[in-house]
Short mmCIF file of C-alpha atoms and ligand atoms in Angstrom, two decimals:
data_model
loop_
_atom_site.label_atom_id
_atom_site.label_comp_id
_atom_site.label_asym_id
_atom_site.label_seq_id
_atom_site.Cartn_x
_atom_site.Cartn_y
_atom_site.Cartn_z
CA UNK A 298 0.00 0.00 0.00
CA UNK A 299 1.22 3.67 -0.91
CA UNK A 300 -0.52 5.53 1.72
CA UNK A 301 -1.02 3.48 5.00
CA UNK A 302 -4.54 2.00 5.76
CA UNK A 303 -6.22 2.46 8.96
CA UNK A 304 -8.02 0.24 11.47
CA UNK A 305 -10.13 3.90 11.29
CA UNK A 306 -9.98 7.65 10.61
CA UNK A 307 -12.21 10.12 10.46
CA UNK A 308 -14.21 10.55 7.12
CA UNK A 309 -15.69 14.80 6.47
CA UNK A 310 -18.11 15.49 4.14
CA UNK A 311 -18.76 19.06 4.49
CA UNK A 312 -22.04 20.40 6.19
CA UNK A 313 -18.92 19.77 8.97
CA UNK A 314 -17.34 23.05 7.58
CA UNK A 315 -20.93 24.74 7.11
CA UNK A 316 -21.37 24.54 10.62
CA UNK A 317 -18.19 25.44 11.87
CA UNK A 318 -17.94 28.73 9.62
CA UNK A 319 -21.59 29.88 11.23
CA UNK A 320 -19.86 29.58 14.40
CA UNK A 321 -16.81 31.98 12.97
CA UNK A 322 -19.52 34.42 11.31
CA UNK A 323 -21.87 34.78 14.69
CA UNK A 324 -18.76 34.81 16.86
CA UNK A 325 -20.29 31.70 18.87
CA UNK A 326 -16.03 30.62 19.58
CA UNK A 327 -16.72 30.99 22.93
CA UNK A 328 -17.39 29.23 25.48
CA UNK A 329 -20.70 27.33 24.67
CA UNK A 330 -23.37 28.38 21.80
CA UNK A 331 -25.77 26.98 19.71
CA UNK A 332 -23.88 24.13 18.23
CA UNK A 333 -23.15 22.98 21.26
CA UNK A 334 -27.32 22.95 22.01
CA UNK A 335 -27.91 21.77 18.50
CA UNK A 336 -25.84 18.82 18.47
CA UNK A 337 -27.35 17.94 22.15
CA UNK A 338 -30.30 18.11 20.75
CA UNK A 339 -29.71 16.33 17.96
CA UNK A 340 -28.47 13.22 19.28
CA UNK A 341 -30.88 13.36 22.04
CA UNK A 342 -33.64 13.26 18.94
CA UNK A 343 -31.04 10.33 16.85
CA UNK A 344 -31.25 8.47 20.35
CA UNK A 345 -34.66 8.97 20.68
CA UNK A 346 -35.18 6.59 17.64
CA UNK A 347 -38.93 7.75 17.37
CA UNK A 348 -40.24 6.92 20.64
CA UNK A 349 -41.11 10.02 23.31
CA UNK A 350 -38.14 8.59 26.04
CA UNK A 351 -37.22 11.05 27.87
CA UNK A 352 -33.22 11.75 26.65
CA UNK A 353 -31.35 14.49 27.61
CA UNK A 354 -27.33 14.83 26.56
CA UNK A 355 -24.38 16.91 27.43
CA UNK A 356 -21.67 17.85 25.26
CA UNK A 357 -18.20 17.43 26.72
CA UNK A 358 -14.31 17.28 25.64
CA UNK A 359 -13.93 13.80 25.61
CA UNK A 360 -15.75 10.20 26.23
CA UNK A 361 -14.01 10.18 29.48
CA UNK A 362 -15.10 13.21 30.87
CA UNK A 363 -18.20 11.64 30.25
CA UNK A 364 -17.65 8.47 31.70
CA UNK A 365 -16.25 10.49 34.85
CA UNK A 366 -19.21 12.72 35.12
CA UNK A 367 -21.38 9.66 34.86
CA UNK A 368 -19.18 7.44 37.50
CA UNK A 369 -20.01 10.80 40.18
CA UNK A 370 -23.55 11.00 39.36
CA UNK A 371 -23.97 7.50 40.10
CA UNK A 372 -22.43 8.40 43.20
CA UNK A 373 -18.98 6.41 43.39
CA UNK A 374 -17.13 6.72 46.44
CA UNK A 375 -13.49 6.31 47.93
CA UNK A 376 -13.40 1.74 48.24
CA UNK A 377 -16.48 1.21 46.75
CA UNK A 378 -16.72 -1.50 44.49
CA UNK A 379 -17.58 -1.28 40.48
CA UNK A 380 -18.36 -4.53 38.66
CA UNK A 381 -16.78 -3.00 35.17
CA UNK A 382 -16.25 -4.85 31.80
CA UNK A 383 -12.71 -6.44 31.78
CA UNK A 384 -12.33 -6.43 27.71
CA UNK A 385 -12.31 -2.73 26.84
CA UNK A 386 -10.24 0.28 27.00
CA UNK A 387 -8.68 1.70 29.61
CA UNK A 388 -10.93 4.90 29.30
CA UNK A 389 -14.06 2.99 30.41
CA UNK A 390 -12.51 2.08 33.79
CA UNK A 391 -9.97 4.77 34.41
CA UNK A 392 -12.46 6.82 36.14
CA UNK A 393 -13.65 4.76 38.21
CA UNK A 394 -9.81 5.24 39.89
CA UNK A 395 -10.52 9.08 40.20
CA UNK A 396 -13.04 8.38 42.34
CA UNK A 397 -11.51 6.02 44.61
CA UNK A 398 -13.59 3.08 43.65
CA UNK A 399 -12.05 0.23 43.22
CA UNK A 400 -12.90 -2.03 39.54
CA UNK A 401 -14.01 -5.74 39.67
CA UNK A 402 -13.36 -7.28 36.06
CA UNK A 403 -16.04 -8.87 34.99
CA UNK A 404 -15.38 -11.99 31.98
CA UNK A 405 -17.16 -11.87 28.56
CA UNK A 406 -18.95 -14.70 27.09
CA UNK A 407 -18.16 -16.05 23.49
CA UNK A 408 -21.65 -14.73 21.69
CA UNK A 409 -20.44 -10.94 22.38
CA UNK A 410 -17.43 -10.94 23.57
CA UNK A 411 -18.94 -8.52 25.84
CA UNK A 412 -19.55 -8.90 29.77
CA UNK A 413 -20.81 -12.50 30.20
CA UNK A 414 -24.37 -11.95 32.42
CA UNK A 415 -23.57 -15.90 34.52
CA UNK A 416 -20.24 -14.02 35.16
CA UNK A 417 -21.51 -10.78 36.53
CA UNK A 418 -24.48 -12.91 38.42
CA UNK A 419 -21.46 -14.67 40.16
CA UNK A 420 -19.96 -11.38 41.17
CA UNK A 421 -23.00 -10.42 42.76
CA UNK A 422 -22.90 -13.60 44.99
CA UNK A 423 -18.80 -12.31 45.88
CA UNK A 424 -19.56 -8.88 46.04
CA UNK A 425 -23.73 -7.85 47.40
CA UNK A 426 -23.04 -4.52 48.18
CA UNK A 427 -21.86 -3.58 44.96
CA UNK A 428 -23.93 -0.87 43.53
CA UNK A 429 -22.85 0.16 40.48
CA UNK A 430 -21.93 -2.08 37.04
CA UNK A 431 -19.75 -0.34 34.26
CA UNK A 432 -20.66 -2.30 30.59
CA UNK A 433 -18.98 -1.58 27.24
CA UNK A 434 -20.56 -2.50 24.14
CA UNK A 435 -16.99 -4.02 22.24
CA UNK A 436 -16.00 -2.86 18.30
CA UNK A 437 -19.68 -1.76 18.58
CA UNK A 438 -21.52 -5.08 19.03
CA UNK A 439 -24.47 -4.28 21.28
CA UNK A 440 -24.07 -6.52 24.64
CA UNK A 441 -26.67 -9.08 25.95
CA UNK A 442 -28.34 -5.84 27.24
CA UNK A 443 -31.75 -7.66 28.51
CA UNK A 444 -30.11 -10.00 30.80
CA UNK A 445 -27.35 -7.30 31.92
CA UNK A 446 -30.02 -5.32 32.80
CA UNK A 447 -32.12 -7.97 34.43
CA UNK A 448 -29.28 -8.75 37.11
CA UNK A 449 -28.85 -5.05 37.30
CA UNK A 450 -32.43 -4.78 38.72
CA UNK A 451 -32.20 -7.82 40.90
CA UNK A 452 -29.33 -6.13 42.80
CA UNK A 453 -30.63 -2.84 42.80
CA UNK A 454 -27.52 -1.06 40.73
CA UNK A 455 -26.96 1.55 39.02
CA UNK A 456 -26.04 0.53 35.23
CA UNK A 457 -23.45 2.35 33.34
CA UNK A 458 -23.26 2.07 29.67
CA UNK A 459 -19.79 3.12 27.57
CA UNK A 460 -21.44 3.07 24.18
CA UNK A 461 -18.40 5.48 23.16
CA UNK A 462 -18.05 2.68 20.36
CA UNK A 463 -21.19 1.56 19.47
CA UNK A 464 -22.91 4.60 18.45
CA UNK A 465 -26.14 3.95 16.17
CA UNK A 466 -25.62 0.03 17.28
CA UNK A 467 -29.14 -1.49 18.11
CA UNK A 468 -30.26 -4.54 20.24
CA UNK A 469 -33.81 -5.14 20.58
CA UNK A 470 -34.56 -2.07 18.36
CA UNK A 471 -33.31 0.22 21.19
CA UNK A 472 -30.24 2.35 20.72
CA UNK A 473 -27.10 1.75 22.56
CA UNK A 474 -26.46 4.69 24.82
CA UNK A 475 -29.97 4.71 26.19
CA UNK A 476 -29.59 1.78 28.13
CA UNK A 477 -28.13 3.17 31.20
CA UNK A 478 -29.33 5.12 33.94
CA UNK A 479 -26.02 7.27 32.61
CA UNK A 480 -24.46 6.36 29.44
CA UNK A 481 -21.32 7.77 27.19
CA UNK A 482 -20.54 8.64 23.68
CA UNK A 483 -17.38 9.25 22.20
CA UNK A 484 -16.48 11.42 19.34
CA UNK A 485 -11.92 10.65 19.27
CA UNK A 486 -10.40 10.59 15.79
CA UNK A 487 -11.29 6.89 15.01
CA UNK A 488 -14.69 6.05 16.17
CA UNK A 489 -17.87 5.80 13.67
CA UNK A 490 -18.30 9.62 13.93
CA UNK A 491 -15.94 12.24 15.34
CA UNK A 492 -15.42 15.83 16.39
CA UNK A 493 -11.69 15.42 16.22
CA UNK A 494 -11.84 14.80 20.21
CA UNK A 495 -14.98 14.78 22.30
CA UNK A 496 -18.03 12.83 23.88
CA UNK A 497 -21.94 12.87 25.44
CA UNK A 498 -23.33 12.01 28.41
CA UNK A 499 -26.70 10.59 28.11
CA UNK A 500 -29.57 10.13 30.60
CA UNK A 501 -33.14 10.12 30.88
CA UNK A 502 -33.11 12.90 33.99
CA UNK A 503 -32.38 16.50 33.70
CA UNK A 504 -31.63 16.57 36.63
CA UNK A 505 -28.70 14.15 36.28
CA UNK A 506 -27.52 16.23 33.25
CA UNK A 507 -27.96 19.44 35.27
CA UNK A 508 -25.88 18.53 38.35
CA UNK A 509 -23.04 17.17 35.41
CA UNK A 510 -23.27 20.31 33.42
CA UNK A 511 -22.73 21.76 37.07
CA UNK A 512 -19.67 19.72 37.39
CA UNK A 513 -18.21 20.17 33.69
CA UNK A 514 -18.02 23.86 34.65
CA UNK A 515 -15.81 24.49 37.29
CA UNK A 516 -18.89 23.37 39.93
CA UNK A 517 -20.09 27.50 39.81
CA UNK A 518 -22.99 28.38 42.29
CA UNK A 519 -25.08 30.41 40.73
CA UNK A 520 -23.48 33.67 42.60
CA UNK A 521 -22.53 36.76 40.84
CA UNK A 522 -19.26 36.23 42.20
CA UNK A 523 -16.75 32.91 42.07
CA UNK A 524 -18.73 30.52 44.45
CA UNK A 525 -17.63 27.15 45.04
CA UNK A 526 -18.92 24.33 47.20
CA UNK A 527 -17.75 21.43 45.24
CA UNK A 528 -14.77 20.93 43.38
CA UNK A 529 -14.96 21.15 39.39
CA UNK A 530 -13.82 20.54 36.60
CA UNK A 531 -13.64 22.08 33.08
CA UNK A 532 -15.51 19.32 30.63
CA UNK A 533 -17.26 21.49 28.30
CA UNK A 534 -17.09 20.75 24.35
CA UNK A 535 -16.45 23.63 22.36
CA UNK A 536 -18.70 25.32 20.07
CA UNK A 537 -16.36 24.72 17.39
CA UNK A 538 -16.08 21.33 17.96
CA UNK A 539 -20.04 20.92 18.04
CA UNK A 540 -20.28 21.98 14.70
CA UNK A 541 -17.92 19.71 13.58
CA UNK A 542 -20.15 16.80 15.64
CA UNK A 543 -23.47 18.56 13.79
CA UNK A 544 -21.83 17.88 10.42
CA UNK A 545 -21.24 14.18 11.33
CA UNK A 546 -24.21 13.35 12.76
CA UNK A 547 -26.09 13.30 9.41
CA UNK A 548 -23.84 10.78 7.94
CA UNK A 549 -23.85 8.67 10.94
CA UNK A 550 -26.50 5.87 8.85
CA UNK A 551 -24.26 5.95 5.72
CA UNK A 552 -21.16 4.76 7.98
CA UNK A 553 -22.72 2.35 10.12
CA UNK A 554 -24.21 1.09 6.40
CA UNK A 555 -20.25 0.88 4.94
CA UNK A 556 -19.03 -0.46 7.86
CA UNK A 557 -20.95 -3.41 7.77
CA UNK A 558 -20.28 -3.71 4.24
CA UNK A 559 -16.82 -3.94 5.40
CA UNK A 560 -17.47 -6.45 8.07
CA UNK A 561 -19.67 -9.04 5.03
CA UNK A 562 -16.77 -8.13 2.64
CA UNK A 563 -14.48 -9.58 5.09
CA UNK A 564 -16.76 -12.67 5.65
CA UNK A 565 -16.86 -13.53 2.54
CA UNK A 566 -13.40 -12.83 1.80
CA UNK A 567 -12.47 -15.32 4.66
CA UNK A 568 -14.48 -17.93 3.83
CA UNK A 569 -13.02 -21.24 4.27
CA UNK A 570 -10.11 -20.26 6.35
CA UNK A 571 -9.94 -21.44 10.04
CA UNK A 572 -10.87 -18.50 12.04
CA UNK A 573 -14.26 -16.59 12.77
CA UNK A 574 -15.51 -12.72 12.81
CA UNK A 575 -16.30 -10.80 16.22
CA UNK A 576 -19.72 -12.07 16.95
CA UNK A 577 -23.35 -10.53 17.54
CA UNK A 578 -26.58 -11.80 18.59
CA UNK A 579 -29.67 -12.05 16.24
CA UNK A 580 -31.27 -9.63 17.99
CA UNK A 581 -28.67 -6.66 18.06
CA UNK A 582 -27.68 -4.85 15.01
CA UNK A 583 -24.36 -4.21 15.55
CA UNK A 584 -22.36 -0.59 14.17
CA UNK A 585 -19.64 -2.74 13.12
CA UNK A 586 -16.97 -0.37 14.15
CA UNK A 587 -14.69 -2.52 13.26
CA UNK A 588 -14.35 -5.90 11.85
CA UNK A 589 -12.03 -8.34 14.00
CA UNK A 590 -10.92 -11.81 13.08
CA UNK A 591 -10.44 -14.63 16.18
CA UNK A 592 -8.28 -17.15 14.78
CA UNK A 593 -9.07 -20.82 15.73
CA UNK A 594 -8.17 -22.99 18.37
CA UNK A 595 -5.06 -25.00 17.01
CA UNK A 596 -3.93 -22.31 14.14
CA UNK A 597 -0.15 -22.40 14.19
CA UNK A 598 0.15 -18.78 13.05
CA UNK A 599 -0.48 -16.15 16.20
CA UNK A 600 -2.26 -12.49 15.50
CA UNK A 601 1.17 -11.04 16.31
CA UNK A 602 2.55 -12.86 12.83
CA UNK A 603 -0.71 -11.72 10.93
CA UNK A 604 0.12 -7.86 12.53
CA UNK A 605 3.71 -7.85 11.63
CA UNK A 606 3.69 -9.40 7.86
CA UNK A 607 0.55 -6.56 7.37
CA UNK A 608 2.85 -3.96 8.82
CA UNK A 609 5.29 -4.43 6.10
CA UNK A 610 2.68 -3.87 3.56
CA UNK A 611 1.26 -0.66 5.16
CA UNK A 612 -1.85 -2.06 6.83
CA UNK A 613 -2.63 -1.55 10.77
CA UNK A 614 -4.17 -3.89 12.53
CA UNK A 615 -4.19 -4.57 16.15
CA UNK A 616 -4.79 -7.09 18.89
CA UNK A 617 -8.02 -7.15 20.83
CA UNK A 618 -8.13 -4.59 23.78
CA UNK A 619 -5.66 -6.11 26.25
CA UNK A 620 -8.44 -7.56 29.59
CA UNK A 621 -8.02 -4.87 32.13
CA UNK A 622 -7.13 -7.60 34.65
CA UNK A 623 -4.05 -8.59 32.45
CA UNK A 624 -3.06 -5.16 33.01
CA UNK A 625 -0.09 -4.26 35.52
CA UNK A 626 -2.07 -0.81 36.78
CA UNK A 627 -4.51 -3.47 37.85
CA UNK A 628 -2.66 -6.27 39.30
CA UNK A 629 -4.72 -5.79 43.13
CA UNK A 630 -8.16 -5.83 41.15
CA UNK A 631 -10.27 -9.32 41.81
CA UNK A 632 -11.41 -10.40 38.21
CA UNK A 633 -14.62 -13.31 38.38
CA UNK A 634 -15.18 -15.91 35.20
CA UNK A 635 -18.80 -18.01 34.61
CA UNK A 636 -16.68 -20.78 35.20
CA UNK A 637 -13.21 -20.89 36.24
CA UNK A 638 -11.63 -20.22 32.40
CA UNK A 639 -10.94 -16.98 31.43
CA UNK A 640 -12.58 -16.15 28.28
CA UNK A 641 -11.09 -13.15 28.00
CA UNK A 642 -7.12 -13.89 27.90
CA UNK A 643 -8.59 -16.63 25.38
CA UNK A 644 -9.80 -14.11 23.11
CA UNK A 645 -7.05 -11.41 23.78
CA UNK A 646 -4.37 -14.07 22.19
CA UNK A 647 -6.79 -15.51 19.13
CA UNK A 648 -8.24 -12.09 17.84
CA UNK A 649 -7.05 -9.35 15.51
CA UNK A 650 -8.69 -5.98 14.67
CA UNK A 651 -8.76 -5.69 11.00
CA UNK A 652 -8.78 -1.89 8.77
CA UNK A 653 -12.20 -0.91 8.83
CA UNK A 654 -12.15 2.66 7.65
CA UNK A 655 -14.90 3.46 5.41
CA UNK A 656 -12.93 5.24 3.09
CA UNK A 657 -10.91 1.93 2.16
CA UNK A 658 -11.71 0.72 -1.79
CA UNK A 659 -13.06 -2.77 -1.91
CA UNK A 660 -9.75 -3.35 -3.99
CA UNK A 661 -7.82 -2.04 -0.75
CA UNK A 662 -9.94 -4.73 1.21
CA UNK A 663 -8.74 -7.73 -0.86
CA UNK A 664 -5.42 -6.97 -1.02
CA UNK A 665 -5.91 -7.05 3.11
CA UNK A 666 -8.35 -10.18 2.96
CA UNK A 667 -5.47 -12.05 0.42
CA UNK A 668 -2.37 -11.23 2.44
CA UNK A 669 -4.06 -12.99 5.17
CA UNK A 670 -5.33 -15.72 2.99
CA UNK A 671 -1.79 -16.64 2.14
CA UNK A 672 -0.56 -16.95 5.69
CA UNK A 673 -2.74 -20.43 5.74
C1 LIG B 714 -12.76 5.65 22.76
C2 LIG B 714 -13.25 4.99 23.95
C3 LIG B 714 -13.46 5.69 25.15
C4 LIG B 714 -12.94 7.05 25.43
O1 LIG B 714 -13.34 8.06 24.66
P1 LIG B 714 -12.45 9.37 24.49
O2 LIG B 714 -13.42 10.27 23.78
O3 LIG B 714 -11.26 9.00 23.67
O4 LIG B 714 -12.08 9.88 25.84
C5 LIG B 714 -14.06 5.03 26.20
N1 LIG B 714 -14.39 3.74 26.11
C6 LIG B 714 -14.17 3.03 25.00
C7 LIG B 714 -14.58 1.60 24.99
C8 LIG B 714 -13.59 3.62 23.89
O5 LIG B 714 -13.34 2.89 22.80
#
C-alpha cells in the first residue's frame, strides 16, 4: 500500500465546515453556543429513535469526561466496588480510579465478547453490596443488554453504559447509549463519527444532566461572584467542535451502512479459512466499528505474525483490547469468570482488529483479505 490503511480515521463530508464557519460568522467561539445545544439536541432526537423517552445529553471534551461525570452522578465513592467490563479500554474504567472506587473485572462470554451476564451474576454472589456495574458494548456489538439489565435490577444497581463505540448500534430495536441510567458517547479521531476529540453524556433525567453540566463547569454556584462548594472541573465541548459533531451526525447511517459492508466483505473474503468474525446476537444490530478476526483454536500462526507481515505492507491492525485484569495498573483488582476459564485472555491471544475505515476501496480490502489468505 502507498498511503497506510487504517483500522479507522475520520471521514468529512462538508455540512462539517458549514457549521463550523456559522460559528466563525456569529462569533459563537466561545465558550458554549448553539452548536453545542444543536448537536445535544440532535443526538438526544437520533437516540430517541422515534419513541417520546425522555433523553437528555451533554456535550463534553472527551468520552471520558463523560464516563467520569457519569461514575459521580452514580455516586462512586473512595473503596467502593464497580463490577466493570474487563475487555475494553482503559478509558471505560480509568475513572472509576478518580473516584476512589475500586474495579471488579467482569469476563465476557463467546456470543459478544462482551460482559458475560452468569459471570456478573457470580460477582453479585462475591460482592452484594456492589452498587454500580460499568458495561462496554466491544468494536460496537451491542451486549446481551436484557439480561445485563435484568441482574442489574435484581441487585438494585446503578447501570453504566460506555457506548463510546457503538454509536447507532441497536439490540432489541433500542439504541445503545440509552440503556443506562447514565451512558457515554465518544467522538476521538477513530470512532464511527468524530469531532476530532470529544463525547456525550446521556440520561433520561435533567436533573442528572444538570448537576453534570454543574460539574463540567468548574462546579459555579449560581453567585454573581466565584462561588464554590464542590470541586470542578472544566468538561465542556467547544462550540467549534459541536459543529464539527453537527456535520457528522447526518452521515452517521451511511457509515454504520459501509461499515458493515466492510465487516460481510471480510466474511466472505475469509471464507473457508480457520478463524471466525467478532460475533453478535440475532437480535442486536451491531455498528460494526470494526471488523475483527479470532483465529481458531489450534492455528499455528499467532495475531502477532498476521500484525507484523501486514505492517510491512502498510496495513494496521491490532490485537483485541488487552483484559483490564491482564493489566499491571490493575494487578490488586479481583477479576470473576462463569466458570473458572478466562474467556477473556482466550480471546485477547486468538483475535485481531482488522482496517475498517470506510474510506478503504473494496480493492484495498482484498489486497488485506489475500495477504491474510496466504498466511494459511
Ligand atoms: C474511545 C473509547 C473511550 C474514550 O473516549 P475518548 O473520547 O477518547 O475519551 C471510552 N471507552 C471506550 C470503549 C472507547 O473505545
Amino acid at each position: 500500500m502507498e498511503k497506510r490503511l487504517a483500522l479507522s480515521t475520520p471521514t468529512m463530508h462538508g455540512e462539517e465546515m458549514y457549521f463550523i464557519n456559522e460559528a466563525f460568522e456569529k462569533n459563537w467561539i466561545a465558550p458554549l453556543g448553539f452548536n453545542c445545544d444543536s448537536f445535544e439536541k440532535e443526538t438526544a432526537e437520533y437516540l430517541k429513535n422515534g419513541t417520546d423517552n425522555e433523553m437528555y445529553c451533554l456535550s463534553l471534551n472527551s468520552g471520558t469526561a463523560a464516563l467520569h461525570l457519569a461514575v459521580k452522578l452514580a455516586g462512586v465513592k473512595r473503596g467502593d466496588i464497580v463490577l466493570c467490563s474487563d475487555m475494553t479500554f482503559a478509558a471505560t474504567v480509568n475513572p472509576i480510579s478518580y473516584e476512589g472506587g475500586k474495579q471488579v473485572y467482569i469476563d465476557s462470554e463467546r456470543e459478544t465478547w462482551n460482559m458475560d451476564p452468569a459471570a456478573l451474576e457470580k460477582a453479585f454472589e462475591k460482592y452484594p453490596n456492589a452498587k454500580v456495574v460499568m458495561l462496554v458494548h466491544l468494536y460496537g456489538t451491542p451486549a446481551r443488554m436484557d439480561k445485563i439489565i435484568e441482574i442489574c435490577e435484581k441487585h438494585n444497581a446503578v447501570l453504566i453504559e460506555d457506548a463510546a463505540e457503538a454509536f447507532s448500534a441497536t439490540y432489541n430495536g433500542k439504541q445503545c447509549g440509552t440503556f443506562g441510567k447514565y451512558s457515554v458517547l465518544s467522538f476521538n479521531g477513530n470512532k464511527i463519527i468524530t469531532t476530532s476529540g470529544g463525547g456525550m453524556l446521556v440520561t433520561d433525567s435533567k436533573q442528572s444532566r444538570d448537576k453534570a453540566f454543574f460539574w463540567a463547569t468548574q462546579s459555579r454556584e449560581p453567585f454573581p461572584w466565584y462561588e464554590h462548594k464542590e470541586i470542578g472541573y472544566n468538561y465542556r465541548m467547544s462550540n467549534v467542535v459541536a459543529g464539527i459533531g453537527r456535520g457528522q451526525l447526518l452521515h452517521l447511517e451511511e457509515h454504520k451502512a459501509k461499515k458493515r459492508e466492510i465487516y460481510e466483505r471480510y466474511k466472505e473474503g475469509f471464507k473457508g479459512l480457520p478463524l471466525t468474525m467478532n460475533p453478535y446476537l440475532e437480535n442486536s444490530d451491531p455498528n460494526f466499528w470494526l471488523s475483527c478476526i479470532l483465529l481458531n483454536e489450534g492455528v499455528k500462526i499467532t495475531p502477532i505474525e498476521i500484525m507484523e507481515k501486514l505492517n510491512k505492507e502498510n496495513i494496521e491492525t491490532r490485537p483485541l483490547w488487552k483484559p483490564m485484569h491482564m493489566q499491571e495498573v490493575f494487578a490488586d483488582n479481583d477479576f470473576i469468570t462463569a466458570n473458572g476459564q478466562a474467556v477473556n485472555e482466550d480471546l485477547f491471544s486468538r483475535g485481531l482488529c482488522l482496517p475498517s475505515d470506510i474510506k478503504m476501496t473494496a480493492e484495498e480490502q482484498d489486497v488485506v483479505i489475500d495477504l491474510i489468505k496466504k498466511m494459511f
